[in-house]
Short mmCIF file of C-alpha atoms and ligand atoms in Angstrom, two decimals:
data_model
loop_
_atom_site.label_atom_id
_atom_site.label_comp_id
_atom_site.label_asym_id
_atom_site.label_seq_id
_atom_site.Cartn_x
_atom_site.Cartn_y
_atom_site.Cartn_z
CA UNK A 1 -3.83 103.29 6.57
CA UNK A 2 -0.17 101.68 6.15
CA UNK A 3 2.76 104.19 7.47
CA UNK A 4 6.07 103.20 6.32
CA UNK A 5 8.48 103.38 9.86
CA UNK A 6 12.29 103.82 9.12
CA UNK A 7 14.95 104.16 11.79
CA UNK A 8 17.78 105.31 9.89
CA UNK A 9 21.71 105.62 9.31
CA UNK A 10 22.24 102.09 8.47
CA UNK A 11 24.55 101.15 5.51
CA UNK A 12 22.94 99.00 2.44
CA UNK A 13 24.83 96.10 1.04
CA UNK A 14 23.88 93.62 -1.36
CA UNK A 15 22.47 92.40 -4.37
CA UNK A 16 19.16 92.79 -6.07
CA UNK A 17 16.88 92.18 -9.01
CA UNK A 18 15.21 95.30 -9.60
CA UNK A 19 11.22 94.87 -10.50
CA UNK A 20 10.36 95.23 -14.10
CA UNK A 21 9.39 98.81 -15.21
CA UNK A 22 6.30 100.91 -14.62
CA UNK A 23 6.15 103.08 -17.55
CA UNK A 24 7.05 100.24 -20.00
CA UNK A 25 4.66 97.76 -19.05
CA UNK A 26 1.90 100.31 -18.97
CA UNK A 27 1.92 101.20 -22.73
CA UNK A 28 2.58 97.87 -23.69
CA UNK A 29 -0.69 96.77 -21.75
CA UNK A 30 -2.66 99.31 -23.66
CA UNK A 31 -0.52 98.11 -27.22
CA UNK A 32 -1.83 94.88 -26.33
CA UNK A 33 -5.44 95.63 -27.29
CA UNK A 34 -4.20 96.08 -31.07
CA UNK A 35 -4.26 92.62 -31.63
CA UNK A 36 -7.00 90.60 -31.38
CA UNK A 37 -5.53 87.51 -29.68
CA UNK A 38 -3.10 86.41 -26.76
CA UNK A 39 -0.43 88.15 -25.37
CA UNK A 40 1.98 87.56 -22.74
CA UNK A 41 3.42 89.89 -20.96
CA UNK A 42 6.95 88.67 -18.33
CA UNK A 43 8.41 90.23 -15.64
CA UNK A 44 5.37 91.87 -14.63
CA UNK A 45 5.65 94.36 -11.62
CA UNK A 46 2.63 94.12 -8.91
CA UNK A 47 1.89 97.69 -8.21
CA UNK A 48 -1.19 99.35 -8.27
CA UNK A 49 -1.11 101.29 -11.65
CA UNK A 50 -0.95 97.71 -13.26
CA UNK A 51 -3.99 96.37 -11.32
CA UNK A 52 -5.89 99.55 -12.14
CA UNK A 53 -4.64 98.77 -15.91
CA UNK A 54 -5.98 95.19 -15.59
CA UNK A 55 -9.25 96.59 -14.58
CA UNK A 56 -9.61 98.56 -17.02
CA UNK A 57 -8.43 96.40 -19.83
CA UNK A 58 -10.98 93.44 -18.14
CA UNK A 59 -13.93 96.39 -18.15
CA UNK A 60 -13.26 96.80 -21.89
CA UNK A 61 -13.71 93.08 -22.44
CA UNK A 62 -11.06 91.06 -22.48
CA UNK A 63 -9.71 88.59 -19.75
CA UNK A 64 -6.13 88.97 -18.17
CA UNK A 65 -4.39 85.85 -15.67
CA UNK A 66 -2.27 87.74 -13.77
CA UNK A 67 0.08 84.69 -11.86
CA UNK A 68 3.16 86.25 -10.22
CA UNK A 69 4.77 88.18 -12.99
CA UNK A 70 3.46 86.91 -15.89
CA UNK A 71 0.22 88.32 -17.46
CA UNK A 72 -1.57 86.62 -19.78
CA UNK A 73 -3.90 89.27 -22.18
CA UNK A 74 -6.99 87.77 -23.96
CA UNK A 75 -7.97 90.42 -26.53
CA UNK A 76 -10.38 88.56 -28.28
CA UNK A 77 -13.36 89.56 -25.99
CA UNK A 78 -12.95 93.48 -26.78
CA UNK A 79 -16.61 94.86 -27.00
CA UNK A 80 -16.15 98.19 -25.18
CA UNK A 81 -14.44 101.47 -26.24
CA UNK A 82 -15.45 103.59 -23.28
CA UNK A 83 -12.90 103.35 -20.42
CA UNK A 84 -14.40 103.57 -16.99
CA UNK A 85 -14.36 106.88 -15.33
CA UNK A 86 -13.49 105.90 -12.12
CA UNK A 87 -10.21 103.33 -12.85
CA UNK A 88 -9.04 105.82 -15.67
CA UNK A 89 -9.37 108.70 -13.46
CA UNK A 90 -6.86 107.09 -10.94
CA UNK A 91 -3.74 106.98 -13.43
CA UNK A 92 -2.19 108.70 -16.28
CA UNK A 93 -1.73 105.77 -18.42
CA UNK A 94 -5.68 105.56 -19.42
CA UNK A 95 -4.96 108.17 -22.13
CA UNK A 96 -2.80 105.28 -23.72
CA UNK A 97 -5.85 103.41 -24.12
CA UNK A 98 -7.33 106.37 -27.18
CA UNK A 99 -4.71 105.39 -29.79
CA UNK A 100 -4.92 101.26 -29.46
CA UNK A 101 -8.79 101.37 -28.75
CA UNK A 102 -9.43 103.66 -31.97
CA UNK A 103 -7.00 101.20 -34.15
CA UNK A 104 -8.98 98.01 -32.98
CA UNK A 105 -12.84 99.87 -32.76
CA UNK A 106 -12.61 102.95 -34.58
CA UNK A 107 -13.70 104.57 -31.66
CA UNK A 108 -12.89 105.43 -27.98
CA UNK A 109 -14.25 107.27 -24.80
CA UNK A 110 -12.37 108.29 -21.65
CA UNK A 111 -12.24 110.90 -18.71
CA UNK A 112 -9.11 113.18 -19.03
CA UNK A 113 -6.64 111.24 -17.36
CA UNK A 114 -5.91 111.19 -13.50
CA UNK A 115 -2.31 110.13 -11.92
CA UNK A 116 0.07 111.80 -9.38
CA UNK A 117 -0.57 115.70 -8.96
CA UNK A 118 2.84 116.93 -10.23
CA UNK A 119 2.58 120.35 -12.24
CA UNK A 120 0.15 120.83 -15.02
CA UNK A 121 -0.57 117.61 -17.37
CA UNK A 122 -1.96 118.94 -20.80
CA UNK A 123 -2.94 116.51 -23.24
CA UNK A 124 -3.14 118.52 -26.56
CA UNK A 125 0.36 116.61 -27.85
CA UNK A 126 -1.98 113.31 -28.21
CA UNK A 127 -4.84 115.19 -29.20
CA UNK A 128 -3.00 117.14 -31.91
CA UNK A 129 -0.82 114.12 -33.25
CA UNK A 130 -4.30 111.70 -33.21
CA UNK A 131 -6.25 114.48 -35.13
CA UNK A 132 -3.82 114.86 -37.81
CA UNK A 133 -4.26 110.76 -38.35
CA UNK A 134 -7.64 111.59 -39.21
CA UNK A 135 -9.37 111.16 -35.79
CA UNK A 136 -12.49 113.45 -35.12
CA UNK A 137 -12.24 114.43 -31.19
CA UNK A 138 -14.97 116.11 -29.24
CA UNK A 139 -14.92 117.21 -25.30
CA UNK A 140 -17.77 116.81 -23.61
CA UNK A 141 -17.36 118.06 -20.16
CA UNK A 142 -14.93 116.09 -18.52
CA UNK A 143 -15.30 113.56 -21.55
CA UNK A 144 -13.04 112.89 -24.53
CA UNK A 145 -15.04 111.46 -27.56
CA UNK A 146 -12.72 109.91 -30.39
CA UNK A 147 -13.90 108.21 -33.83
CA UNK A 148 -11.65 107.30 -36.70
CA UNK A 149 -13.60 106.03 -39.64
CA UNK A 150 -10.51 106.41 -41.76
CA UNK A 151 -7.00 106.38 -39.69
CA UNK A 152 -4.64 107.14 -41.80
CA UNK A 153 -0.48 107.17 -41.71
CA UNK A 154 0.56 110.57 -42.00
CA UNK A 155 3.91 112.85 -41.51
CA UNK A 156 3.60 114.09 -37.83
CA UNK A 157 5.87 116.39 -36.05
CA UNK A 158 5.46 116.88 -31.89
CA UNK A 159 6.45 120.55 -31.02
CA UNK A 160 7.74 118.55 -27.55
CA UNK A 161 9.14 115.22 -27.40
CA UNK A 162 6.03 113.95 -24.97
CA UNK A 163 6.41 110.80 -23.86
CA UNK A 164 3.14 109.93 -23.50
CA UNK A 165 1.83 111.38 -27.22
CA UNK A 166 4.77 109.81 -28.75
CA UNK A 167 3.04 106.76 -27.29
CA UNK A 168 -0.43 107.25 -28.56
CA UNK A 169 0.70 108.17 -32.19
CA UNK A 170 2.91 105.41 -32.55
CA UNK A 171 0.06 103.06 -31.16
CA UNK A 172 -2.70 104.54 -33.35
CA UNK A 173 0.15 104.57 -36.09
CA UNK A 174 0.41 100.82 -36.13
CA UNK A 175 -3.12 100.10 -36.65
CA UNK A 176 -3.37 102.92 -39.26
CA UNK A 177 -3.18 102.67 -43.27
CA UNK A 178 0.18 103.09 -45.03
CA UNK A 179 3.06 105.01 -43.33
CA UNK A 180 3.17 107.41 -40.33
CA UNK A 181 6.40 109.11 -39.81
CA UNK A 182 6.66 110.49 -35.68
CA UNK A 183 9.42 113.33 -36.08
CA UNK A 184 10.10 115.03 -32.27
CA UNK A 185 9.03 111.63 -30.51
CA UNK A 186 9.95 110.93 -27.17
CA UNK A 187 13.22 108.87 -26.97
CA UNK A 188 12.64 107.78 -23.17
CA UNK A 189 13.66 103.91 -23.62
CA UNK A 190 9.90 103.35 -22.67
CA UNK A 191 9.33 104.46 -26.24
CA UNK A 192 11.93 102.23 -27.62
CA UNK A 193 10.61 98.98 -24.98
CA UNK A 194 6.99 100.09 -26.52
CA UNK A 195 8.38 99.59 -30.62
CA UNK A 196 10.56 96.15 -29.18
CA UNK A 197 6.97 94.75 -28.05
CA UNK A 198 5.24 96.16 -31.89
CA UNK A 199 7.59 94.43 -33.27
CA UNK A 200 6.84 91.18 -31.57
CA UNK A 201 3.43 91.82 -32.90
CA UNK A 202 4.96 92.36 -36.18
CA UNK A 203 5.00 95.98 -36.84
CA UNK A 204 7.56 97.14 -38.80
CA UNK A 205 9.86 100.14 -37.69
CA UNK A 206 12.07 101.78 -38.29
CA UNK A 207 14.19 104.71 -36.33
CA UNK A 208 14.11 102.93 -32.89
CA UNK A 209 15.46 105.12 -29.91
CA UNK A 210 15.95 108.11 -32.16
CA UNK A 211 13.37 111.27 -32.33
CA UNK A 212 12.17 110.10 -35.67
CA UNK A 213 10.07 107.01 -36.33
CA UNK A 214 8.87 105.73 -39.44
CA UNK A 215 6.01 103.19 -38.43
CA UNK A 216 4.44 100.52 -41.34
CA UNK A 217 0.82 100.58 -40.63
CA UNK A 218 -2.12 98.18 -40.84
CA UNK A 219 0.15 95.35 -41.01
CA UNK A 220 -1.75 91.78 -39.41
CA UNK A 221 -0.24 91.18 -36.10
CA UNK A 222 0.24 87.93 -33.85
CA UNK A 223 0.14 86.73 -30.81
CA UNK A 224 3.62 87.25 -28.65
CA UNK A 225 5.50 86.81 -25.49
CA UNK A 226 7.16 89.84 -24.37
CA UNK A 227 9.63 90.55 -21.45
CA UNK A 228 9.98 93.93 -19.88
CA UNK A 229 12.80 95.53 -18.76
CA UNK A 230 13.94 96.49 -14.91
CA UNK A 231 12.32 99.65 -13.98
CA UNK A 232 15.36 102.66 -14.37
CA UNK A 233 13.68 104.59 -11.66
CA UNK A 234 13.13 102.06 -8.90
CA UNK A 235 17.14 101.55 -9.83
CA UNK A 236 17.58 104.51 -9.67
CA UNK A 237 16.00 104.91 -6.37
CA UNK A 238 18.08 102.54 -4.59
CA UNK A 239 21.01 104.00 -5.32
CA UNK A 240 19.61 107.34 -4.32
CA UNK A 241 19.52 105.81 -0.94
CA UNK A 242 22.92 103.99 -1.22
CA UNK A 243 23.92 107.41 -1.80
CA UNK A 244 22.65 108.24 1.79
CA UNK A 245 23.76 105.63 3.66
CA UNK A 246 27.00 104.41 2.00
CA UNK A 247 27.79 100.94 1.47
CA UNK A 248 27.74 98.72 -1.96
CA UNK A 249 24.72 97.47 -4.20
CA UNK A 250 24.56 95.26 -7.33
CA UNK A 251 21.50 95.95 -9.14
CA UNK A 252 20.52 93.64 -11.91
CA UNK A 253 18.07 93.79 -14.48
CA UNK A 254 17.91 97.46 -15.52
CA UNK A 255 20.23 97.87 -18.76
CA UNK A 256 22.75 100.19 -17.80
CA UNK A 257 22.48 102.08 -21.16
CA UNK A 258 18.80 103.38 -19.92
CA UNK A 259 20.38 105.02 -16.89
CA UNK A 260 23.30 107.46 -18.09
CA UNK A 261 21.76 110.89 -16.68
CA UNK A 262 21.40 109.12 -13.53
CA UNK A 263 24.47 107.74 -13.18
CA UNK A 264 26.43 110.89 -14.27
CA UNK A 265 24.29 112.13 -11.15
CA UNK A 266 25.32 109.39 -8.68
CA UNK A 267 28.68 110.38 -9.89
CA UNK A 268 28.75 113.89 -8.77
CA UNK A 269 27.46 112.72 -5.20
CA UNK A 270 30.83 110.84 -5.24
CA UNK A 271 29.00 107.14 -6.03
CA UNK A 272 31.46 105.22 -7.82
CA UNK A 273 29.59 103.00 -9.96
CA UNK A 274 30.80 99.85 -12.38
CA UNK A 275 28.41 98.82 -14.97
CA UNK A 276 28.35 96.06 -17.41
CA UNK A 277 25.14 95.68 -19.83
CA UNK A 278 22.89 93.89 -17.25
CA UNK A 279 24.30 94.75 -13.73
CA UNK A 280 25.19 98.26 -11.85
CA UNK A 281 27.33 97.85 -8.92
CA UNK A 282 28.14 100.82 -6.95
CA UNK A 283 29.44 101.77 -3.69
CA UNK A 284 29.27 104.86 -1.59
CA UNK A 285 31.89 105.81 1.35
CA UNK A 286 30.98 108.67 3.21
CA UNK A 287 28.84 111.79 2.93
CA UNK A 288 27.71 112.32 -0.73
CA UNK A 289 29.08 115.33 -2.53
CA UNK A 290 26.39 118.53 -3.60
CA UNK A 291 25.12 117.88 -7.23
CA UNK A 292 24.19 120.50 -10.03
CA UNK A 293 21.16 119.32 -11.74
CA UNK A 294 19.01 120.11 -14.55
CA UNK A 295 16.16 118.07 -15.68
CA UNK A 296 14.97 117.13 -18.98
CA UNK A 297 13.81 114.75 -21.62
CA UNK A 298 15.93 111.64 -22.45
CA UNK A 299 18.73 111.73 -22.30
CA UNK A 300 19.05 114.48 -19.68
CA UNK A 301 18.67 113.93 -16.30
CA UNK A 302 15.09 112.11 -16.03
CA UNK A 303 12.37 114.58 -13.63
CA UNK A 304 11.08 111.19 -12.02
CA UNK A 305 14.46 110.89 -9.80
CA UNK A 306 14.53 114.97 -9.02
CA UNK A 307 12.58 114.54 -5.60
CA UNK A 308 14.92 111.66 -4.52
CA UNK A 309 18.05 113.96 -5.72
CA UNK A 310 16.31 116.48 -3.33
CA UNK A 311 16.98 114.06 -0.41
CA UNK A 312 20.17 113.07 -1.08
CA UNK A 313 21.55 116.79 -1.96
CA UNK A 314 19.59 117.61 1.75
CA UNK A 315 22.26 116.02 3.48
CA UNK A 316 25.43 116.51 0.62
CA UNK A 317 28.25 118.02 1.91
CA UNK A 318 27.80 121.55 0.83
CA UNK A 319 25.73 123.73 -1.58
CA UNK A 320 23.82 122.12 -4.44
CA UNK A 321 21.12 123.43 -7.14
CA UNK A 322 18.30 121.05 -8.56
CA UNK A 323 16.37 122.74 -11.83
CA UNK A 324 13.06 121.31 -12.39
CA UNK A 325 12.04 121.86 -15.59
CA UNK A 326 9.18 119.59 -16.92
CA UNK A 327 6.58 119.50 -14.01
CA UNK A 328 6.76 122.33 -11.66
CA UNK A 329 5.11 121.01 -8.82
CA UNK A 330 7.51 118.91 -7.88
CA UNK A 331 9.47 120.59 -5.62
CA UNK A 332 6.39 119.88 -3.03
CA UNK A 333 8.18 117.24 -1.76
CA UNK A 334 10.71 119.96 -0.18
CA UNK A 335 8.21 121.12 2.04
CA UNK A 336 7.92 117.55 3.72
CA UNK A 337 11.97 117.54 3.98
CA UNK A 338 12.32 120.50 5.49
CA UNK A 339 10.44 119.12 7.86
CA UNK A 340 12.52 116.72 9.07
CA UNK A 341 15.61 119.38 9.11
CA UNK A 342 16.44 119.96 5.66
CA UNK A 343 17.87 123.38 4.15
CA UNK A 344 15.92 123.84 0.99
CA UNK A 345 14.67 127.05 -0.89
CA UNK A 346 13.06 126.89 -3.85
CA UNK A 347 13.30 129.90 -5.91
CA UNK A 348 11.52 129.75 -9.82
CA UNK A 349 12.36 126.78 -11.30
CA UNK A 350 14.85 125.76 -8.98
CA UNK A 351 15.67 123.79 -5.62
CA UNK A 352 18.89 125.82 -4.18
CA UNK A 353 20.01 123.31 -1.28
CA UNK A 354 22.42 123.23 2.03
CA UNK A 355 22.86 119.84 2.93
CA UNK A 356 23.05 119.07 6.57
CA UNK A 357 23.58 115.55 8.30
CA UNK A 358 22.12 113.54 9.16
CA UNK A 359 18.28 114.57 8.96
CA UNK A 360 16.38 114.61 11.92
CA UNK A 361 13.87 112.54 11.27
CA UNK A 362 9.87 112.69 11.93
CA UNK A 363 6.82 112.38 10.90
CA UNK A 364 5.73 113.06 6.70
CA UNK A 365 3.42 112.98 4.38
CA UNK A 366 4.44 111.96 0.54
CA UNK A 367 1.68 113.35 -2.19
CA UNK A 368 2.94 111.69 -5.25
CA UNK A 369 4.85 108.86 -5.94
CA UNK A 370 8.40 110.03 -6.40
CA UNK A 371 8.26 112.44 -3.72
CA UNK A 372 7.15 109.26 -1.35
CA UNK A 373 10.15 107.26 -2.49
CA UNK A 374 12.64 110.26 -2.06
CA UNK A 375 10.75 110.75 1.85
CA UNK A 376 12.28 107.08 2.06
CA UNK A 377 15.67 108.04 1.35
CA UNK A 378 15.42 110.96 3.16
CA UNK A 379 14.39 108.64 6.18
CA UNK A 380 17.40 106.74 5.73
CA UNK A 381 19.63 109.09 6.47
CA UNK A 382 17.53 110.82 9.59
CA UNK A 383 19.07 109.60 12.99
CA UNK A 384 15.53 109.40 14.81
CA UNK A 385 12.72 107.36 13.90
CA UNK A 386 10.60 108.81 10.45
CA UNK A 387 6.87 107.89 10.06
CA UNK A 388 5.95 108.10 6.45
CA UNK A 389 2.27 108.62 5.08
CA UNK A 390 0.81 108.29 2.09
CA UNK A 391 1.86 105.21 1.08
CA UNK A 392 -0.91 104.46 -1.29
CA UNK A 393 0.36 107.21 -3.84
CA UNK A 394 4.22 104.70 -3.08
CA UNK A 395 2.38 101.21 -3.93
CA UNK A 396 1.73 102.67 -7.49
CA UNK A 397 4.85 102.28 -8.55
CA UNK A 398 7.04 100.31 -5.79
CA UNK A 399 6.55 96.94 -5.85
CA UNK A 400 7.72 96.41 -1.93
CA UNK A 401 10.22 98.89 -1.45
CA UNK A 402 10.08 98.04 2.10
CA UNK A 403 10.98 94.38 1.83
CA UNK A 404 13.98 95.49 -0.81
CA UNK A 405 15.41 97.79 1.41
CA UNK A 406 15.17 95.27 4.17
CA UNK A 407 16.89 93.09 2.35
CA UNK A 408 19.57 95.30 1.67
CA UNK A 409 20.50 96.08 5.21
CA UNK A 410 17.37 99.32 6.06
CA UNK A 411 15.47 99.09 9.34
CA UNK A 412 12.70 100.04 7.74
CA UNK A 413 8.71 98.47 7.80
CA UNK A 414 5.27 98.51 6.63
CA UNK A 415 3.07 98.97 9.56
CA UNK A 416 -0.80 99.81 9.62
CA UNK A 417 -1.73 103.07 11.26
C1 LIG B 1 5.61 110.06 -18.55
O1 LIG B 1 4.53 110.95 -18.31
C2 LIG B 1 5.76 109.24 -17.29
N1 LIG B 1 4.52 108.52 -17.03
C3 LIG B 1 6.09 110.15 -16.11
O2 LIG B 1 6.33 109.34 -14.98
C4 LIG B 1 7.38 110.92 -16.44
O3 LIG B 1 7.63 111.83 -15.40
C5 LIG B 1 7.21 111.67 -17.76
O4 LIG B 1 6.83 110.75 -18.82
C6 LIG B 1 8.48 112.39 -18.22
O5 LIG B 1 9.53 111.47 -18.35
C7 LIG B 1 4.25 107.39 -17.67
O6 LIG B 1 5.02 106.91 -18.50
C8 LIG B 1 3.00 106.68 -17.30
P1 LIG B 1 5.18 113.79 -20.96
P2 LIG B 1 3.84 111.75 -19.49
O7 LIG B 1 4.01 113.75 -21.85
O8 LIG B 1 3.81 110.91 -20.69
C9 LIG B 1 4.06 118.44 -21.33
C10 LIG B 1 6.02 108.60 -12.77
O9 LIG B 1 6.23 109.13 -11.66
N2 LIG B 1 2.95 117.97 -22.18
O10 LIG B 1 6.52 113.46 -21.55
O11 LIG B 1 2.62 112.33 -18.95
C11 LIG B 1 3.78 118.12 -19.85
O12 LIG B 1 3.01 119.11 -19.24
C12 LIG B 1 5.39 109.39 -13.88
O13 LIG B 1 6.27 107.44 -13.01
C13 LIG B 1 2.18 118.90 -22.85
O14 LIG B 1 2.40 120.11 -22.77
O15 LIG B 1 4.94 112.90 -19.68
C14 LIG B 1 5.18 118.02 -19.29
O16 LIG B 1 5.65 119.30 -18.95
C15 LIG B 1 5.00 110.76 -13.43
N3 LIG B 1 1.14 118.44 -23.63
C16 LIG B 1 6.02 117.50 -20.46
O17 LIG B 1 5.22 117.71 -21.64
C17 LIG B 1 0.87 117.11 -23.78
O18 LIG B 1 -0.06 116.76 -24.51
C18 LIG B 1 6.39 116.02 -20.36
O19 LIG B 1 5.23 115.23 -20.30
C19 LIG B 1 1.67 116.17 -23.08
C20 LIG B 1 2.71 116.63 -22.29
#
């Protein structure tokens, strides 16, 4: 088992490419299986989600090169239309697979979806949207059964802008007939990264970043090379921890534009941040300031990011609130930071915090991805040695955040158990 050992208080300086994003490149893996041809997918990160993604996508039939960040997607080969159990019980992102696998076969079969245990992860929105496309669904046991003799554009409204169903409709959308209007989508710029890489294909759309998309089905799409963006949360994380430790970054890669909640939270902490459309420089001096947070949908403050805003407010200078308020199991990461000396009750929906520093320090153990990255920062600023475990549910989404923080001035290392 790898433990991740940090000895921290030590400022971060430097510059950085940040890794290219999680939640784009999944959905535009599963988009990929629309087309029956080659697709190429650039800046690529190497986590685990996107290896269990490649399995998958090689299990359904077709053959993926992955060589350092570049993926190259053979579709041709697609025979299969029932994901298997055990790869697309490990991750969310297997439900993306119902809406391209019914465009291309007219049918598709998966578990309910697995991925980080973070509050309660319903998936009527994608149910719902696909059934009102003309898709006849059936659960057996812990199976979803799909068929779509006749998918068909429609007029579709979400009752909540889910990122994930916006996702599926506007993938089964593309390889329906005639027009399918999304109103209530998702405007996460994964959702916007997901239409860029349609339109590659050729997909028309129209309404790109807003809540209401207007896609132009059952066009013939073609082969394309796509690029990804820099993931907003790994970004995001780093400067969590800058926010710890002080010092100055330059991140690059990660349009600034995708980031605004976030930076309007570095802000509070007292981060000052410069930003031009391709690079986010920011420097800390001193202990951060308490924040007042609220989560929500794009453009709010984004939920992924809450747990590491939970271990920079545990050492802020004073009182701070953190509202969670789309997956209410979060806050379990505030049960590993009070173990290493932070003052954190949670009370309904919300994290009401006393920031103390620095941390102690000690030994944790993350449960879901986020929460693992924000036991990192939380690490950083601890003055004795922290020993973090679970870094398994980390390498989903973190390329090497070890080696990047390294780089950046952390004493911090990989180590096996
Ligand atoms: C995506 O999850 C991300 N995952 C999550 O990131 C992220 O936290 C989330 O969007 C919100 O930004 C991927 O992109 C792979 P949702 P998703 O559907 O699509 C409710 C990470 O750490 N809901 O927008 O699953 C749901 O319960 C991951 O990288 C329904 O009620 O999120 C939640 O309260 C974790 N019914 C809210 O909507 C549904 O059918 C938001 O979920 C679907 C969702």
């Amino acid at each position: 088992m790898s433990v991740i050992r940090i000895q921290g208080l030590k400022s971060l300086r430097g510059e950085m490419k940040i890794q290219g994003s999680k939640n784009a490149v999944l959905p535009v893996m599963a988009a990929a299986l629309l087309h029956e041809g080659m697709i190429v997918i650039k800046n690529i990160p190497r986590i685990q989600d996107v290896f269990c993604m490649i399995e998958i996508l090689e299990a359904l039939g077709c053959q993926c090169q992955l060589e350092g960040h570049e993926l190259v997607i053979d579709t041709r080969g697609l025979c299969r239309s029932q994901v298997p159990d055990e790869a697309g019980g490990r991750m969310r992102s297997s439900i993306m697979l119902l809406g391209p696998l019914l465009g291309r076969l007219r049918q598709a079969e998966t578990c309910y979806p697995g991925g980080c245990v973070i509050g309660r992860r319903p998936i009527d929105l994608h149910l719902a949207a696909l059934r009102q496309m003309g898709v006849e669904i059936c659960s057996e046991g812990e199976t979803i059964k799909a068929f779509a003799r006749n998918l068909q554009g429609t007029d579709l409204s979400l009752a909540f802008p889910s990122v994930g169903a916006t996702e599926n409709a506007l993938m089964a959308a593309v390889a329906a007939r005639g027009i399918t209007r999304i109103r209530g989508a998702a405007r996460e710029p994964e959702i916007e990264v997901l239409c860029r890489f349609c339109e590659s294909m050729g997909v028309r759309i129209e309404g790109i970043g807003s809540g209401f998309l207007t896609v132009y089905g059952g066009t013939k799409l073609h082969d394309c090379e796509f690029t990804v963006p820099g993931d907003r949360i790994v970004a995001g994380t780093y400067l969590g921890a800058l926010a710890v430790t002080g010092g100055e970054l330059c991140l690059q890669g990660v349009p600034a534009t995708h980031m605004a909640g976030t930076l309007g939270a570095l802000q509070q902490t007292g981060c000052i941040c410069e930003i031009d459309p391709e690079c986010i420089c920011a420097r800390m001096d001193g202990r951060p300031y308490p924040v007042n947070l609220s989560t929500g949908p794009y453009p709010e403050f984004p939920t992924d990011l809450q747990s590491v805003m939970l271990a920079v407010a545990s050492v802020a200078d004073g009182y701070s609130r953190i509202q969670e308020n789309i997956f209410e199991e979060r806050f379990a990461t505030a049960e590993e930071l009070k173990k290493i000396g932070a003052h954190i009750t949670i009370k309904g929906g919300s994290a009401h915090v006393i920031g103390k520093y620095p941390l102690v320090g000690g030994e944790i153990w993350a449960s879901d991805l986020r929460g693992g990255a924000a036991l990192v920062v939380a690490g950083l600023a601890s003055e004795k040695e922290s020993r973090i475990h679970g870094y398994s549910y980390i390498s989903r989404g973190y390329e090497d955040i070890c080696g990047d923080l390294t780089a950046l001035g952390a004493e911090i290392a990989l180590e096996e158990d």
